[in-house]
XYZ file of N, CA and C in Angstrom:
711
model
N 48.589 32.325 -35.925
C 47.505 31.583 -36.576
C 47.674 30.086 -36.320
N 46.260 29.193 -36.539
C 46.603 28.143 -35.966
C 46.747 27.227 -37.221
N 47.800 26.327 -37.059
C 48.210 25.244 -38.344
C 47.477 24.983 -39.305
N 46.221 24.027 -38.154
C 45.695 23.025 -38.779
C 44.141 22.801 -37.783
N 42.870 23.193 -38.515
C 41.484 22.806 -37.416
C 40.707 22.030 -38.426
N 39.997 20.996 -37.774
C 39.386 19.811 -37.994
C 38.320 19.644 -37.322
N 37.485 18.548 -37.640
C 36.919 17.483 -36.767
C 37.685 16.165 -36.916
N 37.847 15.584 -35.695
C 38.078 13.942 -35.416
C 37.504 13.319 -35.028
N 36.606 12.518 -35.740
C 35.466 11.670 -35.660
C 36.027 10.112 -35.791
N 35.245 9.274 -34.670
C 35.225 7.847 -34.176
C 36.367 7.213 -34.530
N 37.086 7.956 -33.340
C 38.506 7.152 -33.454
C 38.533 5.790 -32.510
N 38.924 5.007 -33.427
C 39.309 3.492 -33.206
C 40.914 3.393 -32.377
N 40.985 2.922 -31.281
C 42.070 2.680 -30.843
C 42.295 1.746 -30.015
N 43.548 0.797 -30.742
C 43.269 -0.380 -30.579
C 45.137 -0.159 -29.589
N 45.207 -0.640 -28.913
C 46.330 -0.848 -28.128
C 47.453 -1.976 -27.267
N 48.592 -1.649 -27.281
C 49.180 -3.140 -27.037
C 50.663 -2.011 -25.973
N 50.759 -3.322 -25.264
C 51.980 -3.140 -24.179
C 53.137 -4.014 -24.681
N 53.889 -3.053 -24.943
C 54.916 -3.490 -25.913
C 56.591 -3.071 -24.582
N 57.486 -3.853 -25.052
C 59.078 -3.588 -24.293
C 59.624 -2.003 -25.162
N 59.734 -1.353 -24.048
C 60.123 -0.221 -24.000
C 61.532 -0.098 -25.408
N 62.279 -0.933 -25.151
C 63.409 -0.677 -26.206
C 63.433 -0.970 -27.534
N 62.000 -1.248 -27.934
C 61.923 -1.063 -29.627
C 61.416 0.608 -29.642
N 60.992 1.531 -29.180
C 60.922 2.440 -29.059
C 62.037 3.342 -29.112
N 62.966 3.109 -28.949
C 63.901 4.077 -28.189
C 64.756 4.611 -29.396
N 64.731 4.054 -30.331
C 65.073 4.295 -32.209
C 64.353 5.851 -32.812
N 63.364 5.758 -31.866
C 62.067 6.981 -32.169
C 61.686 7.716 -31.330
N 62.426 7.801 -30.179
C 62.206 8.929 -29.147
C 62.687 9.672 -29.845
N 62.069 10.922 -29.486
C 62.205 12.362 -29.618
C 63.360 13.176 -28.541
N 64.071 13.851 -28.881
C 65.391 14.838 -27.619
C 64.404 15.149 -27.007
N 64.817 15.001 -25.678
C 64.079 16.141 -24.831
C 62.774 15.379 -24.077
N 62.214 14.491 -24.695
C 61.622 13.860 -23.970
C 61.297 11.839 -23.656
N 60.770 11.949 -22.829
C 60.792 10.430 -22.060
C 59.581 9.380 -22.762
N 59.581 8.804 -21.956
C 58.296 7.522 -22.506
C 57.569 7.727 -21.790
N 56.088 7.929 -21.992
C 55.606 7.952 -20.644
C 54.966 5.900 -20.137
N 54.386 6.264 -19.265
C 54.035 4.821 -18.910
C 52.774 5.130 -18.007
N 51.864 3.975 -18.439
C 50.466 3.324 -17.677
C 50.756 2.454 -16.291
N 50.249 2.515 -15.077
C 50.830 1.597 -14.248
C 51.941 0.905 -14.920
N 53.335 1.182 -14.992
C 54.208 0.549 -15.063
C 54.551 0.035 -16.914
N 53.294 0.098 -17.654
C 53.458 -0.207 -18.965
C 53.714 0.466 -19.710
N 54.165 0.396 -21.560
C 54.637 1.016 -22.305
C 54.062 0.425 -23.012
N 53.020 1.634 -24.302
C 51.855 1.542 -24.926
C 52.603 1.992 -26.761
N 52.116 0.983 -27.537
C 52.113 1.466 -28.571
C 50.538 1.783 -29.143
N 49.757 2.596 -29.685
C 48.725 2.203 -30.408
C 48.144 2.437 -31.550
N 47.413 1.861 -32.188
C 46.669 1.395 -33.539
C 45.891 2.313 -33.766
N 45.799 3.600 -34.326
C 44.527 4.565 -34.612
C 43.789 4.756 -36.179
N 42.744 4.796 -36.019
C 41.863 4.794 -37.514
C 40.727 5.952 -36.988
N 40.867 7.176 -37.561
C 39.945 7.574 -37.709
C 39.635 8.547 -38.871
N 38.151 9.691 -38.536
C 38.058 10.804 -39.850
C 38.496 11.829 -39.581
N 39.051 12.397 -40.556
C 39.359 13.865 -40.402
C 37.804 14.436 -41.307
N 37.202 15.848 -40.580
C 36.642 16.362 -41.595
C 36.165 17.368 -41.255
N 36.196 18.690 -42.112
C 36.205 19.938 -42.246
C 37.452 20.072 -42.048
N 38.489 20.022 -42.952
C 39.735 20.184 -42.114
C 40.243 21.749 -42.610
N 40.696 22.532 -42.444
C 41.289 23.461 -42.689
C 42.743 24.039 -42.393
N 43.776 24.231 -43.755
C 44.703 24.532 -43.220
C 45.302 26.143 -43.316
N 45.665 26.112 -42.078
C 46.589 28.477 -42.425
C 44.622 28.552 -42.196
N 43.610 28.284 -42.100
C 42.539 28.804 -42.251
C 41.681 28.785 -43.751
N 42.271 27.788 -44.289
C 41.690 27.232 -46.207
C 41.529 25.911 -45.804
N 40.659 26.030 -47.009
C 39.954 24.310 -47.067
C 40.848 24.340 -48.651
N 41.536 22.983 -48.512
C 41.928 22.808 -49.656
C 40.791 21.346 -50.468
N 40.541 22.154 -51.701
C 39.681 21.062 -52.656
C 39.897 19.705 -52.450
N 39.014 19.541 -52.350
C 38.821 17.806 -52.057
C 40.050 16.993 -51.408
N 40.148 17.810 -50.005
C 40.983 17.437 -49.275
C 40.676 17.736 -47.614
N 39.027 17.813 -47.352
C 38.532 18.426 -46.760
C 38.407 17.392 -45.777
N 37.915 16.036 -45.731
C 37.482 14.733 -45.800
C 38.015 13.775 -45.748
N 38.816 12.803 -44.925
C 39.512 11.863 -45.533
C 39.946 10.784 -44.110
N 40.228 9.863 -44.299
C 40.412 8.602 -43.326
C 42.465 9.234 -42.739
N 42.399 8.455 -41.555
C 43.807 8.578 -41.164
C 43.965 6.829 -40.118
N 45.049 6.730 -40.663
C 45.435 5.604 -39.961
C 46.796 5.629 -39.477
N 47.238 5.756 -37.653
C 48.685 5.370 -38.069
C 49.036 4.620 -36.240
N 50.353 4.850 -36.529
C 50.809 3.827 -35.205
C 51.613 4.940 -34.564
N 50.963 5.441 -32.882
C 51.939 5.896 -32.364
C 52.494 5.471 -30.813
N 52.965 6.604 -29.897
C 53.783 6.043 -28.824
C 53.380 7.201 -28.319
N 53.319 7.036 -26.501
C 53.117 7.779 -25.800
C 54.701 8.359 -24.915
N 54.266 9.699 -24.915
C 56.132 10.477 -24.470
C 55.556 11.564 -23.258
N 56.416 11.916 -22.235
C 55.958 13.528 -22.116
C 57.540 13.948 -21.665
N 57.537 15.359 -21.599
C 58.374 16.619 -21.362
C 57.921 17.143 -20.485
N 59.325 17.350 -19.813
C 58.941 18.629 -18.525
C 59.863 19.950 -18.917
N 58.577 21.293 -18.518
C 58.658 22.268 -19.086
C 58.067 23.171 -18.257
N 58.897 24.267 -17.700
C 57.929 25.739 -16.612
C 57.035 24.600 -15.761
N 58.266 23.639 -14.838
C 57.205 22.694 -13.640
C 56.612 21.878 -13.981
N 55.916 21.690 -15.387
C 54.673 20.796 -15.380
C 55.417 19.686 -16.613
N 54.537 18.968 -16.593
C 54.510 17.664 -17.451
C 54.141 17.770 -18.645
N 54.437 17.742 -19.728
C 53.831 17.891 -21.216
C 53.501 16.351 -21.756
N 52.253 16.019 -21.434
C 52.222 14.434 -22.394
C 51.526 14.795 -23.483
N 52.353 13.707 -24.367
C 52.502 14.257 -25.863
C 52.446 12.182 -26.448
N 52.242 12.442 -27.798
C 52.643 11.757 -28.865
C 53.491 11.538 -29.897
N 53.792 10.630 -29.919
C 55.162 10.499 -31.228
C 54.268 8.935 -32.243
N 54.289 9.576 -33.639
C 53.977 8.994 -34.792
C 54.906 7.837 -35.214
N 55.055 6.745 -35.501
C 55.745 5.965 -36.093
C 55.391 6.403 -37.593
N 54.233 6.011 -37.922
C 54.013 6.173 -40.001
C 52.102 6.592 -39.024
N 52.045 7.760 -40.101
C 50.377 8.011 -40.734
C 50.443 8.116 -42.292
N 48.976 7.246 -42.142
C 48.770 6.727 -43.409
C 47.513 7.146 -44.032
N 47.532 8.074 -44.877
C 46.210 9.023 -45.331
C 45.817 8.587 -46.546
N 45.058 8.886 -47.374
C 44.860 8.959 -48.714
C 44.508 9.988 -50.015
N 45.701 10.810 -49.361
C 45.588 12.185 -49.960
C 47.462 12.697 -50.011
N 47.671 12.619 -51.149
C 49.015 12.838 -51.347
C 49.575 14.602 -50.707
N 48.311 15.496 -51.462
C 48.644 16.728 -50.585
C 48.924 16.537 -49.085
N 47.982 15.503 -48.688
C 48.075 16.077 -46.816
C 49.602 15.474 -46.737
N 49.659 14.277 -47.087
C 51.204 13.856 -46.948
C 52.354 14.895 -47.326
N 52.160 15.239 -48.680
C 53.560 16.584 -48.290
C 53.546 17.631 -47.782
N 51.892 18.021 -47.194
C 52.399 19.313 -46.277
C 53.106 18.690 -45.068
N 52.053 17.638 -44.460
C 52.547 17.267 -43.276
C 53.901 16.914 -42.756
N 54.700 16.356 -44.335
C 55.964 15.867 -43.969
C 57.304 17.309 -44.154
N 56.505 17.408 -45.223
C 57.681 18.840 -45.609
C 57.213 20.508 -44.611
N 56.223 20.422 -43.766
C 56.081 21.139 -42.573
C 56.146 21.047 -41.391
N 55.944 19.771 -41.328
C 55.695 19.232 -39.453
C 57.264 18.216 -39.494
N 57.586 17.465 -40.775
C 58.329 16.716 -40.673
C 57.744 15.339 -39.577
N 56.856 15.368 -40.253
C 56.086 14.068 -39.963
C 56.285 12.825 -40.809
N 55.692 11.405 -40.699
C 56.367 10.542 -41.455
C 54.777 9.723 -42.007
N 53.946 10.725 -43.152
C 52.920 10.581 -43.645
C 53.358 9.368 -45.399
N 52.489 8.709 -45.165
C 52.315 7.885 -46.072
C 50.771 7.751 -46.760
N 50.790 8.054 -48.421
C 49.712 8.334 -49.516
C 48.911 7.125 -49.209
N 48.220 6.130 -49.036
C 47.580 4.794 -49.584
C 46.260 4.655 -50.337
N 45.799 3.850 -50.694
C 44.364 3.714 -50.914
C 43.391 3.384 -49.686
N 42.471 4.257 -49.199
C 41.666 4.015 -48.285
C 40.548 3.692 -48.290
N 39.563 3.332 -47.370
C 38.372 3.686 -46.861
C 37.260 3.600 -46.152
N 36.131 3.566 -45.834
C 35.681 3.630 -44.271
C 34.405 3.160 -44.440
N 33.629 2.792 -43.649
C 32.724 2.606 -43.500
C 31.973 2.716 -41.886
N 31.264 3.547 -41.286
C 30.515 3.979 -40.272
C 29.048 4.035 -40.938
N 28.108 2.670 -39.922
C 26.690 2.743 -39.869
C 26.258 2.474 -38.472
N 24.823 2.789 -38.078
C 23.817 2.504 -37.238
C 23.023 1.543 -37.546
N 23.133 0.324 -36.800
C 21.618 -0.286 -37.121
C 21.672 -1.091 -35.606
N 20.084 -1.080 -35.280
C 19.673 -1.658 -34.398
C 20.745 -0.929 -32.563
N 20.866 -0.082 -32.658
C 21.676 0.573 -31.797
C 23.011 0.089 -31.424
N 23.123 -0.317 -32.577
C 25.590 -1.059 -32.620
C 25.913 -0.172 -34.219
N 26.561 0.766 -33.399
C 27.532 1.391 -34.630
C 28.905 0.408 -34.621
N 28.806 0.616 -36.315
C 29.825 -0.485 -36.446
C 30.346 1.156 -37.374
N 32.176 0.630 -37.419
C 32.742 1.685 -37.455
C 34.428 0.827 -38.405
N 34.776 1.165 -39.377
C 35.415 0.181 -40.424
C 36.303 1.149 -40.814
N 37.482 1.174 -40.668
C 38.668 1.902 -41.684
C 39.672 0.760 -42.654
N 39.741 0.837 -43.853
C 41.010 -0.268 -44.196
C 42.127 0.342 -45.636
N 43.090 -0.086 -45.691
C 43.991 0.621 -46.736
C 44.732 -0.341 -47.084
N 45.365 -0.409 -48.363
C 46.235 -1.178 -49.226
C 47.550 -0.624 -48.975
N 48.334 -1.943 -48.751
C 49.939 -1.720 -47.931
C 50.210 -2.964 -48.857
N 51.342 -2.904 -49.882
C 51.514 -3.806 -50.968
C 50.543 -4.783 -51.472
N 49.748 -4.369 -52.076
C 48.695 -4.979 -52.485
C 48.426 -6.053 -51.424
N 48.108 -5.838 -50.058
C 47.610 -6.388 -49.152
C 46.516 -5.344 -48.631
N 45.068 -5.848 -48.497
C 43.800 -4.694 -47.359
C 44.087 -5.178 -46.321
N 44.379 -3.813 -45.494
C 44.406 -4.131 -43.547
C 43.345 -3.122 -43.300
N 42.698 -3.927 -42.395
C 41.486 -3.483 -41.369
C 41.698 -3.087 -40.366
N 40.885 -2.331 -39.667
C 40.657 -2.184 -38.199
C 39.532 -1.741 -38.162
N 38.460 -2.535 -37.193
C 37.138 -2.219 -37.429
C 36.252 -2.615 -35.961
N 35.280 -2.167 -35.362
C 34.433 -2.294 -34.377
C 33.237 -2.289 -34.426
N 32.469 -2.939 -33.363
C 30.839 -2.602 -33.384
C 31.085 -2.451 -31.859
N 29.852 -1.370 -31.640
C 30.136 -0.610 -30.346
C 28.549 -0.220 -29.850
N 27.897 -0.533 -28.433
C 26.670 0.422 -28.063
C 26.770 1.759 -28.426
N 25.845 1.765 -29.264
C 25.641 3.550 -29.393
C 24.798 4.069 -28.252
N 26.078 4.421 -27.177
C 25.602 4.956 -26.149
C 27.069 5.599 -25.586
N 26.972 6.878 -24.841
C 28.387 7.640 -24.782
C 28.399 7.871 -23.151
N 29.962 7.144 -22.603
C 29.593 7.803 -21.048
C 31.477 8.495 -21.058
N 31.660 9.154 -20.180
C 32.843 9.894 -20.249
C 33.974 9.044 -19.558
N 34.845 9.578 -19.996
C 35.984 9.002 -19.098
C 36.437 8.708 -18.251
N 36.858 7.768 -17.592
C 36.774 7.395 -16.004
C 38.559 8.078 -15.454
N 38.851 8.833 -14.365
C 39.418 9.287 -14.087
C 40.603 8.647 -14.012
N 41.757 8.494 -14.382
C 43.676 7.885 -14.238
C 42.853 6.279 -14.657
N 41.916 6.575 -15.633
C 42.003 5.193 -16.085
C 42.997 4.824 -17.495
N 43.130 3.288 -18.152
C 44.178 3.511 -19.027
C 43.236 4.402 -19.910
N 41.791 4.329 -20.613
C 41.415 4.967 -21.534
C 41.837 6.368 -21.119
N 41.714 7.014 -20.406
C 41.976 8.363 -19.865
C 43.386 8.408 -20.412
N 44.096 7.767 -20.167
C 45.760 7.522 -20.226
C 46.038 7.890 -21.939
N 45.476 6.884 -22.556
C 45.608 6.692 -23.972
C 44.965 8.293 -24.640
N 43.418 8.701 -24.631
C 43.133 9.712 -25.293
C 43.604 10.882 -24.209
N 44.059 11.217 -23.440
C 44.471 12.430 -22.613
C 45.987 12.871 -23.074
N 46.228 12.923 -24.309
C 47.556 13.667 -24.404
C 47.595 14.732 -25.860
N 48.344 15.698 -25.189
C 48.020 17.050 -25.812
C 49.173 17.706 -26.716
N 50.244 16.776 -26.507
C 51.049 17.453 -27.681
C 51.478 16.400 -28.612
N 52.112 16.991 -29.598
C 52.603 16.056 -30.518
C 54.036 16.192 -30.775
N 54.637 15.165 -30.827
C 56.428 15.507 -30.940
C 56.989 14.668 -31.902
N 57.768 15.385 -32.767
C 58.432 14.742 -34.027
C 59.922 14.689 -33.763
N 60.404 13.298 -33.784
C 62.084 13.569 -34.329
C 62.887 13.894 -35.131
N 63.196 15.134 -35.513
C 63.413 15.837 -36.691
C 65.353 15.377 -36.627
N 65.909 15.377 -35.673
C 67.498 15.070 -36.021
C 67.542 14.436 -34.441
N 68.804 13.664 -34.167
C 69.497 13.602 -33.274
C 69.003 14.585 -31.954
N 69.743 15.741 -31.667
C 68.941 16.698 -31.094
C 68.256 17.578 -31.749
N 67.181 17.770 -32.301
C 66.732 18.731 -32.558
C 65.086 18.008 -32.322
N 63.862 18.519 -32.112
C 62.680 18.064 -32.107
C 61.608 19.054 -32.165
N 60.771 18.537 -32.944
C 59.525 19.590 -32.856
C 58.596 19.219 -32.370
N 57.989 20.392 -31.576
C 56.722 19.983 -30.626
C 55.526 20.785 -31.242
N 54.049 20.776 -31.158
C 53.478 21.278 -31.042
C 52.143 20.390 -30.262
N 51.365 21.824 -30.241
C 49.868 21.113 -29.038
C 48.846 20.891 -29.874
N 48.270 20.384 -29.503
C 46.528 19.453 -29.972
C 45.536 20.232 -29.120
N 44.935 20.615 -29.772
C 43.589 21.150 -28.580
C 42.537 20.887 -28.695
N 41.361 20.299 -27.693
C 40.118 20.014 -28.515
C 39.926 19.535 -26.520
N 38.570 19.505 -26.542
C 37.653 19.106 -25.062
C 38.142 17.024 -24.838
N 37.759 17.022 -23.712
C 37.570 15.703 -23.292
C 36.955 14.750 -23.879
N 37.314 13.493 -24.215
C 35.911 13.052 -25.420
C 35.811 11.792 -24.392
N 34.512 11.654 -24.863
C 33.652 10.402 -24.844
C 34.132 9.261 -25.124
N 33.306 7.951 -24.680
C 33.861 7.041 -25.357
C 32.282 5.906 -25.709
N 32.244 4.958 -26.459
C 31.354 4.322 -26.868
C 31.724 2.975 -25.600
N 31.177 1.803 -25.792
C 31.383 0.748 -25.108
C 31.419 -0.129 -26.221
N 32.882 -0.858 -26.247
C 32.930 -1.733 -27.679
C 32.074 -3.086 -27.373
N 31.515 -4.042 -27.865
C 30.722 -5.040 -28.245
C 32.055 -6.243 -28.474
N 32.574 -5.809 -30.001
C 33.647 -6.858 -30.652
C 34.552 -6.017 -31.183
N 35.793 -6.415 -31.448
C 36.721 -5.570 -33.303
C 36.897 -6.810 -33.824
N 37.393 -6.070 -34.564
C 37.908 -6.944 -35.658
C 39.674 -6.499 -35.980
N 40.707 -6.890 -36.249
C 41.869 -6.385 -36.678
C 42.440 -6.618 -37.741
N 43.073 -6.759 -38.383
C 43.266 -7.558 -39.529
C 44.588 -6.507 -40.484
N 45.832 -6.789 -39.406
C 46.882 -5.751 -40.109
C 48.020 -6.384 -40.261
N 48.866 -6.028 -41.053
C 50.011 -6.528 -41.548
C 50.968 -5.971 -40.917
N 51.691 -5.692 -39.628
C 52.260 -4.657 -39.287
C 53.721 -4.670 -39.548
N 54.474 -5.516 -39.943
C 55.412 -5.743 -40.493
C 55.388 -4.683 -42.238
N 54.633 -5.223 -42.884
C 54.462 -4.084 -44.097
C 54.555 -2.991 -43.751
N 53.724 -3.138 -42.848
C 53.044 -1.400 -42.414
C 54.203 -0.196 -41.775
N 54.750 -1.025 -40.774
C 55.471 -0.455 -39.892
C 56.666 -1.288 -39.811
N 57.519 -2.108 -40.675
C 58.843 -2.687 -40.544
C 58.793 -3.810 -39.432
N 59.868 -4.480 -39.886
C 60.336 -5.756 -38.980
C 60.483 -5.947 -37.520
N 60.620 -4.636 -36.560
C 60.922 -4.204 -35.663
C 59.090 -4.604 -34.917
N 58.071 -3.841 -35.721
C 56.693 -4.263 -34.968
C 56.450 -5.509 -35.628
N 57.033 -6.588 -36.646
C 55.962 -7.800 -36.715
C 55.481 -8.755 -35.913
N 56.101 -8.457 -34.219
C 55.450 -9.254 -33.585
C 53.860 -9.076 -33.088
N 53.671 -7.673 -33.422
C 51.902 -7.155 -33.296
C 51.139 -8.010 -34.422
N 51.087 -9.153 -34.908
C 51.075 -9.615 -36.108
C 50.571 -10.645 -35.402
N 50.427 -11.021 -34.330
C 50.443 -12.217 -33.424
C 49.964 -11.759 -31.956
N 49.826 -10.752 -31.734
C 49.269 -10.192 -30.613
C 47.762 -9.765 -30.482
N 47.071 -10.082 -29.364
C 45.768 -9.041 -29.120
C 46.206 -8.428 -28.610
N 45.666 -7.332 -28.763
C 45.591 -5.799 -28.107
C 45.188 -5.905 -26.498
N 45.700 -5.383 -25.330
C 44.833 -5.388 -24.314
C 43.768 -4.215 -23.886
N 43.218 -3.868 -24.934
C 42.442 -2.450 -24.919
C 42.058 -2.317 -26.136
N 40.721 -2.035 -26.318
C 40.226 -1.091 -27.576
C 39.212 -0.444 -27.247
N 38.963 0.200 -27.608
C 38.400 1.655 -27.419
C 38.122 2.576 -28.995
N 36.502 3.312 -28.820
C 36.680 3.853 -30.126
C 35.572 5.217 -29.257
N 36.053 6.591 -29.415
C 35.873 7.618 -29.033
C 35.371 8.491 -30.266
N 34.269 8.869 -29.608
C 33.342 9.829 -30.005
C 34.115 10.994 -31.123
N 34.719 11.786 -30.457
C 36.009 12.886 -30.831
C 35.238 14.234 -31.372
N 36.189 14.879 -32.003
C 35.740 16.643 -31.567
C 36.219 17.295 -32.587
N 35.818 18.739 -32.386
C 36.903 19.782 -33.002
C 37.954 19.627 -32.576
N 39.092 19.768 -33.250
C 40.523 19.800 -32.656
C 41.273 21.163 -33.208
N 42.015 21.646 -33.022
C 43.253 22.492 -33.205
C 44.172 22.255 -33.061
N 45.375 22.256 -34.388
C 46.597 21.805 -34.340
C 47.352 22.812 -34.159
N 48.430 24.276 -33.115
C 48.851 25.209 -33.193
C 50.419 24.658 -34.100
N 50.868 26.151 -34.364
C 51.644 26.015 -35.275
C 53.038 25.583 -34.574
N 54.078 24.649 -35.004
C 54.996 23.944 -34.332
C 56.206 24.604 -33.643
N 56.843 24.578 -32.554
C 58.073 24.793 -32.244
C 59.312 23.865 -32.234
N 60.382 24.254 -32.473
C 61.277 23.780 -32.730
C 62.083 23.265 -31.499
N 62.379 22.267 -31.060
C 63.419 22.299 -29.541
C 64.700 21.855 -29.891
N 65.507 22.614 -29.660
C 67.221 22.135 -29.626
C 67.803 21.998 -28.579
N 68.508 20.700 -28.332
C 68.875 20.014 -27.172
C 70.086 21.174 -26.629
């Protein structure tokens, strides 16, 4: 049976080329970093979860809800091929249930906050708004974008950034859990402006406060899909 099925709707992703060795605290056994022509990507994601269902239940008013978190791009080689995958620094929900399944099942590193969103149309610029309270500080991340959808351009970085299919947690030293993401190719909007407005030091420790002072060289906010989360495996080094 499968984990966890959703929709992921207008994900915001905002991105930065960061030195490989603040990372390396949070690699996962077993697998590498991956890299863009030569770069090493951390990035900024805000989007919706909705219809979510878990084991195949909708849990009460938990159906619905914003996600924000910071991750890193990895892959594994496995039976020949390449596994590119993701690794989570902190997701940041606003639903205490999703946080302890996620952490006490996936061993993920989910954090409760106060959230919330805002997505409108007017005049053909969807503007598209996620923000949450991180010590009584609001951080934003927000866009206006042509509402107009063209697909992905082939080994481009956007391709790079939304094209990865598993997810990998560092559960010990050697030990790591993997599982896959499934859902079609998505779209992407054409951004206009963002806006950013994050504390990443609060957010994510002393190690990222130099994103605090950085633009992003990329943002991007994608259409998104049904997804399927299958249920996790365990890897021991």
């Amino acid at each position: 049976m499968n984990f966890l099925t959703a929709q992921w709707k207008n994900l915001i992703m905002a991105n930065y080329i960061v030195q490989p060795d603040i990372l390396q605290e949070y690699l996962p056994a077993d697998t590498e970093l991956d890299y863009f022509n030569g770069n090493c990507y951390v990035s900024l994601v805000g989007f919706m979860f909705e219809d979510t269902k878990v084991l195949g239940l909708k849990i009460p008013n938990h159906s619905n809800f914003e996600e924000v978190n910071l991750r890193f791009y990895v892959k594994r080689f496995e039976n020949g091929e390449w596994r590119r995958g993701v690794v989570f620094i902190k997701e940041i929900v606003p639903k205490s249930a999703i946080t302890f399944v996620a952490n006490t099942l996936y061993k993920e590193h989910y954090e409760t906050q106060i959230m919330n969103h805002n997505i409108k149309l007017e005049a053909e610029i969807l503007n598209v708004c996620y923000n949450w309270n991180q010590e009584n500080t609001i951080n934003k991340i927000e866009v206006n974008a042509y509402d107009f959808l063209s697909p992905l351009d082939p080994e481009s970085e956007a391709e790079f950034i939304m094209e990865h299919y598993y997810g990998y947690t560092k559960y010990a030293k050697n030990t790591t859990y993997e599982y896959e993401v499934q859902h079609p190719k998505w779209e992407q909007y054409t951004i206009k402006n963002y806006n950013i407005a994050v504390d990443f030091e609060k957010n994510y420790g002393k190690e990222f406060s130099f994103l605090n002072t950085m633009k992003p060289c990329s943002v991007y906010l994608a259409k998104g899909s049904v997804i399927t989360v299958k249920n996790k495996r365990k890897l021991v080094r």
